[in-house]
């Protein structure tokens, strides 16, 4: 890298060391100019918002602030209010259930499909790319479609279940507080399957066929080869898939707002939806910021674990 | 288990690649089609319900035997403007993302200057920051700046997903990129900017397309920024239009589903014409 710099300097400036230094500084400036727009953007649209959220979380920042510009500092009041709010506890529990349920469902079904599509058969590649579709659709579109499918009286799911005799009465999927969270999790599983399939499939592709052939010689077929060859070989990819799944799932907002709006009776309220509600429905930006800081901390914790796992996966090849 | 006992059975067990197994393979295809059909049922249902006659859509038929396009004409009348807004915002965010990300990705991959490691770490982490955090703070600064209800405001906010993703995708590509041609050009007196513009960009066209497609899709699909950073009906992306549509008391599902179909078109079109880039982006964004 330094060789290119000195070579071009030598052509431009000759042996005089002062001008060479100047040229090198100019070169360095040009290099930084490549990064500058992105750095400025990242500071303005990530650095600043995070900082602003931290500051706001210690302020009484509400609707009046937009009129008189006053947002007095209130210490930890927003945090104590947040943590003592029963809806917060509910949202925290829902976030955990939503995340764990979604991850397990997405992963198990995603893995099954990835294994299936590893078989060589006509149209395999084409069908696999069709599977991506749910992941590419805007989340709010999926929410709208599922709202219609899960509709109590005319929804396709209840009509199907009644048709095959599994239920005798329509299930109020999205409007009953006992089923709403389950319904939201089901939809999120559907949304997450493509992502799991793609990553797990590419992980499976990197396992050499010889391993399975050797395993067959030792009598490892079917489940045995899955447990003793596929899973161990896939472990780095699996940890990346699971961690990314968690990171993406804890911040899901569009889907829940589109399906239930956090209701009924906070049954599907998560930290993300509650934070939105605090800021933009109740216009208490201070408390909304406190809540979203809790969300950032959770996301960051998983992100750091993810970055380590990913680095390890990259090292292994 | 010893090799000796299994050795005689081995030739039968090892699949010979050229043995004609077409019938079994086709059975796999049929099962594969069924699995994909189950997964894509909601997409089918959306199209099916969009073709149901308006007013009579309370009980959508399983097959659209009498397709009725009144849902679409109502959707276009109600949401046509919003679709155009979405298109402008998504194209703007796509161009902005690639324009900002490409030089940065090149610098991260090729210049070993101070701060690049930090920047790369920040880019990785930024992808994991919940959007509500950004929206929360942006609202408070957008208000005094007059960026609420504005197309530039939405473009800038929506690029917050596209830019980190585009940087990572393009950097992953440029890391493996053969530097010798750039070095040769540099020796011949070609500046960094010229080398980037006339050598690096043309060669990395594929990663540019991948990054651009995803930046477009992210912005097109955005709901949160539209929800928080617009308040009126004048500037309203179609995702938000769809949301307010569902919320109306007397929901006309065929119009809602027609809007949903129209809002899905970019994803479907991109998947058809740019399949390989989509698959590349799906894996590249995560495992790099």
XYZ file of C-alpha atoms in Angstrom:
605
model
C 0.000 0.000 0.000
C 2.764 2.424 0.885
C 4.620 1.309 -2.225
C 1.898 2.640 -4.501
C 1.990 5.940 -2.660
C 5.759 6.357 -2.914
C 5.831 5.264 -6.517
C 3.314 7.833 -7.608
C 4.950 10.457 -5.444
C 8.279 9.758 -7.046
C 6.834 10.414 -10.463
C 5.028 13.530 -9.453
C 7.480 15.250 -7.176
C 10.944 13.869 -7.603
C 13.260 13.347 -4.641
C 12.455 16.526 -2.681
C 11.159 15.190 0.628
C 8.967 18.189 1.516
C 6.889 17.984 -1.603
C 6.738 14.218 -1.274
C 5.293 14.619 2.179
C 2.818 17.144 0.860
C 1.822 14.768 -1.922
C 1.397 11.954 0.535
C -0.786 14.134 2.715
C -2.860 15.016 -0.339
C -3.161 11.333 -1.101
C -4.328 10.637 2.431
C -6.914 13.400 2.131
C -8.278 11.829 -1.047
C -8.509 8.513 0.746
C -10.441 10.002 3.621
C -12.712 11.730 1.128
C -13.933 8.285 0.050
C -15.076 7.580 3.577
C -16.298 11.034 4.538
C -19.874 10.909 3.125
C -20.586 7.568 4.776
C -18.991 8.657 8.041
C -21.036 11.855 8.103
C -24.214 9.951 7.343
C -23.522 7.351 10.023
C -22.887 10.078 12.590
C -26.064 11.965 11.645
C -28.417 9.000 11.338
C -27.049 6.554 13.898
C -24.626 8.362 16.200
C -26.809 11.359 16.786
C -30.101 9.454 17.309
C -28.509 7.125 19.838
C -26.994 10.043 21.723
C -30.241 11.979 21.486
C -32.155 8.985 22.860
C -29.840 8.742 25.835
C -30.212 12.457 26.578
C -33.989 12.430 26.047
C -34.387 9.495 28.407
C -33.283 11.794 31.249
C -35.600 14.616 30.208
C -39.266 15.404 30.567
C -39.609 15.514 26.808
C -43.266 15.595 25.813
C -45.691 17.358 23.533
C -45.187 20.751 25.194
C -41.479 20.562 24.330
C -42.417 21.052 20.690
C -44.101 24.350 21.555
C -41.880 25.944 24.174
C -38.682 23.990 23.539
C -38.333 23.154 27.214
C -37.292 19.700 28.265
C -36.094 19.842 31.873
C -33.793 17.122 33.142
C -35.547 14.769 35.516
C -32.824 12.313 36.427
C -33.959 8.712 36.421
C -37.674 9.507 36.572
C -38.345 8.086 33.079
C -36.586 4.857 33.932
C -38.353 4.387 37.268
C -41.673 5.133 35.553
C -40.818 2.643 32.797
C -39.786 -0.172 35.097
C -42.721 0.239 37.465
C -45.238 0.205 34.614
C -47.100 -3.150 34.530
C -47.368 -2.836 30.749
C -43.564 -2.794 30.577
C -43.379 -6.108 32.411
C -46.020 -7.480 30.090
C -44.158 -6.157 27.031
C -40.878 -7.626 28.237
C -42.467 -11.044 28.714
C -44.210 -10.837 25.354
C -40.958 -9.831 23.658
C -39.270 -12.898 25.137
C -42.114 -15.247 24.118
C -42.406 -13.678 20.671
C -38.670 -13.959 20.067
C -38.168 -17.478 21.401
C -41.309 -18.830 19.733
C -40.475 -17.224 16.411
C -36.863 -18.389 16.445
C -37.697 -22.002 17.266
C -40.426 -22.185 14.628
C -38.406 -20.462 11.911
C -35.335 -22.501 12.591
C -36.951 -25.928 12.724
C -39.057 -25.400 9.608
C -36.236 -23.546 7.859
C -33.816 -26.371 8.583
C -36.274 -29.012 7.369
C -36.813 -27.138 4.112
C -33.089 -26.466 3.639
C -32.363 -30.185 4.105
C -35.144 -31.106 1.716
C -33.941 -28.756 -0.989
C -30.440 -30.114 -0.676
C -31.651 -33.184 -2.558
C -31.006 -32.928 -6.249
C -34.241 -32.870 -8.203
C -35.656 -30.967 -11.159
C -36.812 -27.392 -10.403
C -35.109 -27.435 -6.996
C -33.354 -24.113 -7.561
C -36.439 -22.457 -8.978
C -38.647 -23.579 -6.083
C -36.021 -22.456 -3.600
C -35.997 -18.972 -5.049
C -39.807 -18.848 -4.892
C -39.517 -19.541 -1.169
C -37.780 -16.183 -0.794
C -40.905 -14.274 -1.714
C -42.428 -13.827 1.778
C -39.167 -12.314 2.926
C -39.102 -9.759 0.099
C -42.653 -8.501 0.545
C -43.085 -5.377 2.651
C -43.880 -6.524 6.181
C -47.012 -4.411 6.325
C -48.297 -6.198 3.201
C -47.848 -9.535 4.941
C -49.600 -8.141 7.987
C -52.571 -7.043 5.863
C -52.813 -10.408 4.103
C -52.580 -12.405 7.323
C -55.149 -10.178 8.958
C -57.545 -11.298 6.276
C -56.488 -14.955 6.573
C -56.856 -14.915 10.370
C -60.156 -13.063 10.305
C -62.569 -14.724 12.694
C -65.684 -15.256 10.568
C -64.481 -15.171 6.985
C -60.771 -15.849 7.302
C -59.258 -18.652 5.251
C -57.644 -20.371 8.242
C -60.847 -20.792 10.243
C -62.750 -21.838 7.144
C -60.113 -24.449 6.413
C -59.954 -25.742 9.992
C -63.749 -25.942 10.168
C -63.856 -27.575 6.741
C -61.596 -30.441 7.792
C -63.383 -30.719 11.116
C -60.502 -29.711 13.387
C -62.521 -26.986 15.073
C -66.254 -26.553 15.508
C -66.219 -22.875 16.283
C -64.189 -20.125 14.621
C -61.114 -19.099 16.607
C -60.848 -15.347 17.257
C -57.137 -15.409 16.355
C -56.293 -11.721 16.527
C -59.058 -10.382 18.734
C -58.815 -12.684 21.734
C -56.062 -11.934 24.204
C -55.412 -15.647 24.691
C -54.619 -16.392 21.031
C -53.317 -13.077 19.658
C -49.705 -13.563 20.670
C -49.708 -17.078 19.230
C -51.185 -15.783 15.980
C -48.570 -13.040 15.736
C -45.810 -15.580 16.380
C -47.176 -17.869 13.640
C -47.098 -15.038 11.126
C -43.591 -14.051 12.162
C -42.433 -17.650 11.791
C -43.796 -17.606 8.252
C -41.899 -14.393 7.568
C -38.620 -15.715 8.959
C -38.539 -19.107 7.247
C -37.038 -17.878 3.935
C -34.124 -16.216 5.683
C -33.382 -19.388 7.638
C -33.650 -21.542 4.527
C -31.257 -19.377 2.535
C -28.560 -19.232 5.198
C -28.850 -22.862 6.292
C -28.933 -24.035 2.684
C -25.731 -22.177 1.870
C -24.204 -23.655 5.021
C -25.235 -27.153 3.945
C -23.646 -26.595 0.527
C -20.276 -26.147 2.161
C -20.318 -29.590 3.806
C -18.311 -31.885 1.505
C -20.188 -34.888 0.085
C -17.256 -37.145 1.009
C -18.161 -36.749 4.672
C -21.573 -38.267 4.041
C -20.071 -41.015 1.915
C -17.607 -41.831 4.683
C -20.470 -41.704 7.179
C -22.479 -44.120 5.082
C -19.614 -46.561 5.162
C -19.802 -46.362 8.948
C -23.534 -46.881 8.882
C -24.501 -43.283 9.544
C -27.588 -42.564 7.474
C -30.742 -40.507 7.973
C -31.032 -39.116 11.493
C -27.647 -40.447 12.486
C -25.856 -38.591 9.744
C -27.857 -35.466 10.592
C -26.817 -35.555 14.272
C -23.233 -36.664 13.779
C -22.260 -34.946 10.523
C -24.678 -32.192 9.492
C -25.254 -30.473 12.825
C -21.640 -30.381 14.024
C -20.448 -29.138 10.628
C -23.201 -26.556 10.530
C -22.695 -25.265 14.068
C -21.007 -21.946 13.134
C -23.754 -21.139 10.615
C -26.439 -22.205 13.085
C -25.203 -19.828 15.753
C -25.095 -16.972 13.243
C -28.621 -17.755 12.019
C -30.052 -17.963 15.535
C -28.373 -14.794 16.778
C -29.345 -12.785 13.710
C -32.867 -14.129 14.149
C -32.970 -12.837 17.715
C -31.554 -9.446 16.726
C -34.090 -9.025 13.932
C -37.029 -10.370 15.908
C -36.735 -8.225 19.025
C -37.108 -5.104 16.921
C -40.076 -6.258 14.812
C -42.674 -3.543 14.865
C -44.459 -3.260 11.506
C -45.906 -6.717 11.717
C -47.387 -6.361 15.187
C -48.716 -2.871 14.546
C -50.301 -4.100 11.313
C -51.802 -7.247 12.820
C -52.987 -6.217 16.274
C -51.561 -2.807 17.160
C -50.215 -4.368 20.343
C -53.673 -5.346 21.503
C -56.040 -6.764 22.561
C -55.407 -5.540 26.107
C -51.640 -5.405 25.496
C -51.584 -9.131 24.709
C -49.159 -8.543 21.827
C -47.408 -5.488 23.198
C -43.614 -5.806 22.867
C -40.818 -3.455 23.876
C -40.638 -2.100 20.319
C -44.387 -1.442 19.981
C -44.605 -0.027 23.481
C -41.726 2.338 22.777
C -43.498 3.510 19.626
C -46.730 3.962 21.562
C -45.034 5.948 24.323
C -43.401 8.369 21.887
C -45.924 8.707 19.131
C -49.301 7.969 20.710
C -48.807 9.285 24.223
C -46.172 11.819 23.070
C -43.956 11.093 26.053
C -40.664 11.057 24.180
C -38.648 10.903 27.376
C -40.189 7.636 28.474
C -40.253 6.341 24.914
C -36.518 6.990 24.756
C -35.940 5.232 28.083
C -37.787 2.192 26.747
C -35.936 2.170 23.465
C -32.649 2.405 25.332
C -33.557 -0.815 27.102
C -34.202 -2.246 23.629
C -30.833 -0.977 22.351
C -29.014 -2.614 25.251
C -30.673 -5.967 24.573
C -29.951 -5.665 20.833
C -26.339 -4.672 21.473
C -25.751 -7.561 23.849
C -26.897 -10.042 21.196
C -25.027 -8.120 18.491
C -21.716 -8.487 20.307
C -22.290 -12.213 20.770
C -23.199 -12.368 17.079
C -20.055 -10.538 15.972
C -17.913 -12.968 17.969
C -19.726 -15.995 16.599
C -19.482 -14.599 13.098
C -15.758 -13.946 13.442
C -15.308 -17.512 14.598
C -17.420 -18.822 11.703
C -15.373 -16.748 9.255
C -12.126 -18.120 10.647
C -13.307 -21.684 10.195
C -14.010 -20.909 6.574
C -18.269 -50.052 13.425
C -15.470 -51.579 11.396
C -14.970 -50.908 7.739
C -14.494 -54.593 7.045
C -18.081 -55.561 7.825
C -19.624 -52.752 5.855
C -17.253 -52.903 2.931
C -19.210 -55.499 0.922
C -22.367 -53.441 1.208
C -20.646 -50.231 0.279
C -21.053 -50.329 -3.501
C -24.784 -50.643 -3.132
C -25.011 -47.866 -0.566
C -22.913 -45.295 -2.338
C -25.106 -43.408 -4.780
C -23.648 -43.557 -8.248
C -24.206 -40.159 -9.788
C -25.086 -41.410 -13.253
C -27.656 -43.996 -12.270
C -31.010 -42.947 -13.749
C -33.162 -42.024 -10.768
C -35.467 -39.693 -12.586
C -38.725 -41.103 -11.203
C -37.676 -40.648 -7.606
C -36.331 -37.216 -8.442
C -39.675 -36.189 -9.894
C -41.458 -37.349 -6.751
C -39.140 -35.014 -4.854
C -40.132 -32.253 -7.238
C -43.813 -32.857 -6.563
C -43.282 -32.776 -2.789
C -41.164 -29.651 -3.244
C -43.981 -27.975 -5.180
C -46.468 -28.864 -2.433
C -44.164 -27.428 0.267
C -43.654 -24.215 -1.678
C -47.389 -23.989 -2.381
C -48.152 -24.185 1.352
C -45.545 -21.524 2.083
C -46.866 -19.264 -0.651
C -50.539 -19.735 0.161
C -50.804 -16.266 1.738
C -49.409 -14.758 -1.456
C -51.972 -16.698 -3.496
C -54.689 -15.633 -1.096
C -53.727 -12.010 -1.522
C -54.043 -12.236 -5.309
C -57.231 -14.276 -5.036
C -58.900 -11.856 -2.623
C -57.834 -8.878 -4.741
C -59.915 -10.338 -7.581
C -63.024 -10.896 -5.473
C -65.942 -8.660 -6.373
C -66.084 -5.595 -4.155
C -68.859 -5.565 -1.586
C -69.157 -9.311 -1.912
C -65.684 -10.007 -0.572
C -66.801 -11.032 2.905
C -66.569 -14.640 1.908
C -63.697 -14.920 -0.534
C -64.043 -17.917 -2.868
C -61.158 -20.418 -2.955
C -60.644 -19.782 -6.664
C -61.037 -16.498 -8.539
C -63.484 -17.957 -11.048
C -65.143 -14.632 -11.763
C -62.262 -12.193 -11.500
C -63.413 -8.692 -10.774
C -61.015 -5.794 -11.171
C -63.002 -3.181 -9.283
C -60.709 -3.660 -6.273
C -57.815 -2.560 -8.428
C -59.566 0.472 -9.817
C -60.461 1.554 -6.306
C -56.942 0.847 -5.060
C -55.427 2.891 -7.876
C -57.835 5.750 -7.267
C -57.154 5.783 -3.518
C -53.499 4.785 -3.443
C -52.119 5.782 -6.854
C -50.535 8.938 -5.460
C -49.047 6.968 -2.554
C -47.554 4.424 -4.939
C -45.826 7.247 -6.814
C -44.560 8.712 -3.525
C -43.165 5.292 -2.580
C -41.489 4.970 -5.962
C -39.796 8.371 -5.701
C -38.674 7.740 -2.114
C -37.383 4.243 -2.890
C -35.456 5.328 -5.986
C -34.033 8.294 -4.064
C -32.948 6.118 -1.135
C -31.476 3.548 -3.520
C -29.373 6.127 -5.398
C -28.291 7.829 -2.174
C -27.357 4.534 -0.507
C -25.221 3.319 -3.396
C -23.601 6.733 -3.938
C -22.565 6.998 -0.298
C -21.779 3.330 0.271
C -19.700 2.506 -2.819
C -16.698 4.781 -2.161
C -16.777 3.868 1.519
C -16.852 0.142 0.788
C -13.905 0.562 -1.585
C -11.930 2.493 1.024
C -12.745 -0.064 3.735
C -11.596 -2.900 1.521
C -8.515 -1.340 -0.075
C -7.088 1.551 1.941
C -5.512 0.544 5.179
C -5.955 3.901 6.851
C -6.669 4.733 10.468
C -10.249 4.434 11.576
C -11.435 1.928 8.995
C -11.690 -0.865 11.562
C -13.773 1.358 13.811
C -16.004 2.405 10.944
C -16.541 -1.193 9.880
C -17.519 -2.125 13.418
C -19.934 0.816 13.576
C -21.493 -0.223 10.258
C -22.006 -3.791 11.487
C -23.525 -2.677 14.783
C -25.720 -0.037 13.133
C -27.625 -2.763 11.288
C -28.792 -4.066 14.620
C -30.060 -0.797 16.056
C -33.866 -0.912 16.299
C -35.512 1.467 13.834
C -37.701 2.941 16.567
C -34.579 4.457 18.160
C -33.770 6.286 14.930
C -37.392 7.330 14.399
C -37.718 8.604 17.954
C -34.776 10.964 17.642
C -35.365 11.923 14.005
C -38.868 13.116 14.771
C -37.547 15.609 17.301
C -34.996 17.076 14.862
C -37.111 16.748 11.732
C -39.822 18.906 13.290
C -37.736 22.101 13.662
C -35.942 21.408 10.358
C -39.218 21.146 8.455
C -38.405 17.631 7.245
C -41.620 16.069 8.573
C -43.901 15.269 5.619
C -41.136 15.712 3.083
C -39.723 13.426 0.424
C -36.064 14.316 1.166
C -36.717 13.608 4.850
C -38.042 10.146 4.060
C -35.241 9.393 1.584
C -32.589 10.282 4.169
C -34.304 8.263 6.902
C -34.965 5.235 4.695
C -31.335 5.138 3.583
C -30.448 4.244 7.176
C -31.157 0.633 6.290
C -29.691 0.687 2.791
C -26.366 2.362 3.524
C -24.921 -0.061 6.119
C -26.176 -3.041 4.117
C -24.732 -1.688 0.853
C -21.377 -0.959 2.495
C -21.142 -4.520 3.808
C -22.213 -6.168 0.544
C -19.839 -4.143 -1.596
C -16.957 -4.402 0.830
C -17.282 -8.179 0.921
C -17.011 -8.159 -2.855
C -14.149 -5.658 -3.052
C -12.120 -7.575 -0.460
C -11.718 -10.383 -2.953
C -11.262 -8.019 -5.852
C -7.955 -8.212 -7.715
C -6.070 -5.041 -6.762
C -3.341 -5.410 -9.354
C -5.251 -3.584 -12.079
C -5.899 -0.659 -9.780
C -2.255 -0.663 -8.715
C -1.125 -0.767 -12.326
C -3.328 2.191 -13.120
C -2.009 4.043 -10.083
C 1.575 3.499 -11.195
C 0.608 4.948 -14.559
C -0.412 8.121 -12.757
C -4.119 7.483 -12.416
C -5.612 9.195 -9.331
C -7.689 7.412 -6.692
C -10.896 8.981 -7.906
C -10.291 8.069 -11.523
C -9.208 4.533 -10.609
C -12.385 4.141 -8.585
C -14.665 5.587 -11.242
C -13.302 3.930 -14.363
C -11.899 0.658 -13.012
C -13.422 -0.333 -9.670
C -17.043 0.613 -10.341
C -17.386 -1.129 -13.731
C -15.750 -4.298 -12.416
C -17.937 -4.437 -9.313
C -21.156 -3.896 -11.236
C -22.774 -7.036 -9.786
C -22.303 -6.014 -6.189
C -23.557 -2.525 -7.031
C -26.733 -4.018 -8.491
C -27.230 -6.258 -5.445
C -26.754 -3.348 -3.057
C -29.040 -1.155 -5.141
C -31.832 -3.743 -5.291
C -31.833 -4.206 -1.550
C -31.616 -0.499 -0.799
C -34.614 -0.001 -3.061
C -36.569 -2.813 -1.399
C -35.757 -1.629 2.125
C -37.030 1.849 1.333
C -40.037 0.564 -0.596
C -41.002 -1.670 2.343
C -40.379 0.934 4.991
C -43.306 1.431 7.290
C -41.849 2.770 10.524
C -40.307 5.941 9.083
C -43.451 6.633 7.090
C -45.553 6.105 10.202
C -43.509 8.384 12.413
C -42.174 11.035 10.031
C -45.343 11.830 8.089
C -48.516 13.216 9.567
C -50.724 14.238 6.662
C -52.096 12.689 3.521
C -50.004 14.627 0.996
C -46.731 12.726 1.409
C -47.693 9.169 2.287
C -45.868 6.043 1.085
C -48.124 3.172 0.067
C -47.139 1.047 3.081
C -48.703 3.647 5.338
C -51.601 4.028 2.922
C -52.223 0.301 3.201
C -52.106 0.478 6.984
C -54.662 3.259 7.205
C -56.742 1.327 4.677
C -56.951 -1.723 6.971
C -57.961 0.481 9.831
C -61.015 1.975 8.179
C -64.248 0.817 9.748
C -65.840 -0.615 6.660
C -62.862 -2.474 5.251
C -63.216 -3.291 1.553
C -60.899 -6.305 1.486
C -60.700 -6.546 -2.286
C -59.381 -2.979 -2.454
C -57.010 -3.639 0.449
C -55.702 -6.800 -1.192
C -55.383 -5.032 -4.545
C -53.226 -2.416 -2.833
C -51.233 -5.213 -1.207
C -50.653 -6.812 -4.615
C -49.578 -3.491 -6.115
C -47.188 -2.901 -3.205
C -45.684 -6.349 -3.715
C -44.964 -5.835 -7.393
C -41.430 -4.425 -6.992
C -40.396 -7.452 -4.943
C -41.912 -9.869 -7.440
C -40.457 -8.100 -10.470
C -37.012 -7.930 -8.899
C -37.198 -11.580 -8.028
C -37.999 -12.513 -11.596
C -35.435 -10.342 -13.349
C -32.644 -10.318 -10.779
C -32.853 -13.701 -9.088
C -29.130 -14.284 -8.702
C -28.561 -10.866 -7.156
C -31.369 -11.416 -4.674
C -29.932 -14.729 -3.516
C -26.445 -13.195 -3.333
C -27.741 -10.330 -1.217
C -29.673 -12.612 1.102
C -26.574 -14.579 2.067
C -23.956 -11.858 1.676
C -25.666 -9.409 3.997
C -25.699 -11.754 6.931
C -22.566 -13.821 6.931
C -19.955 -11.197 6.250
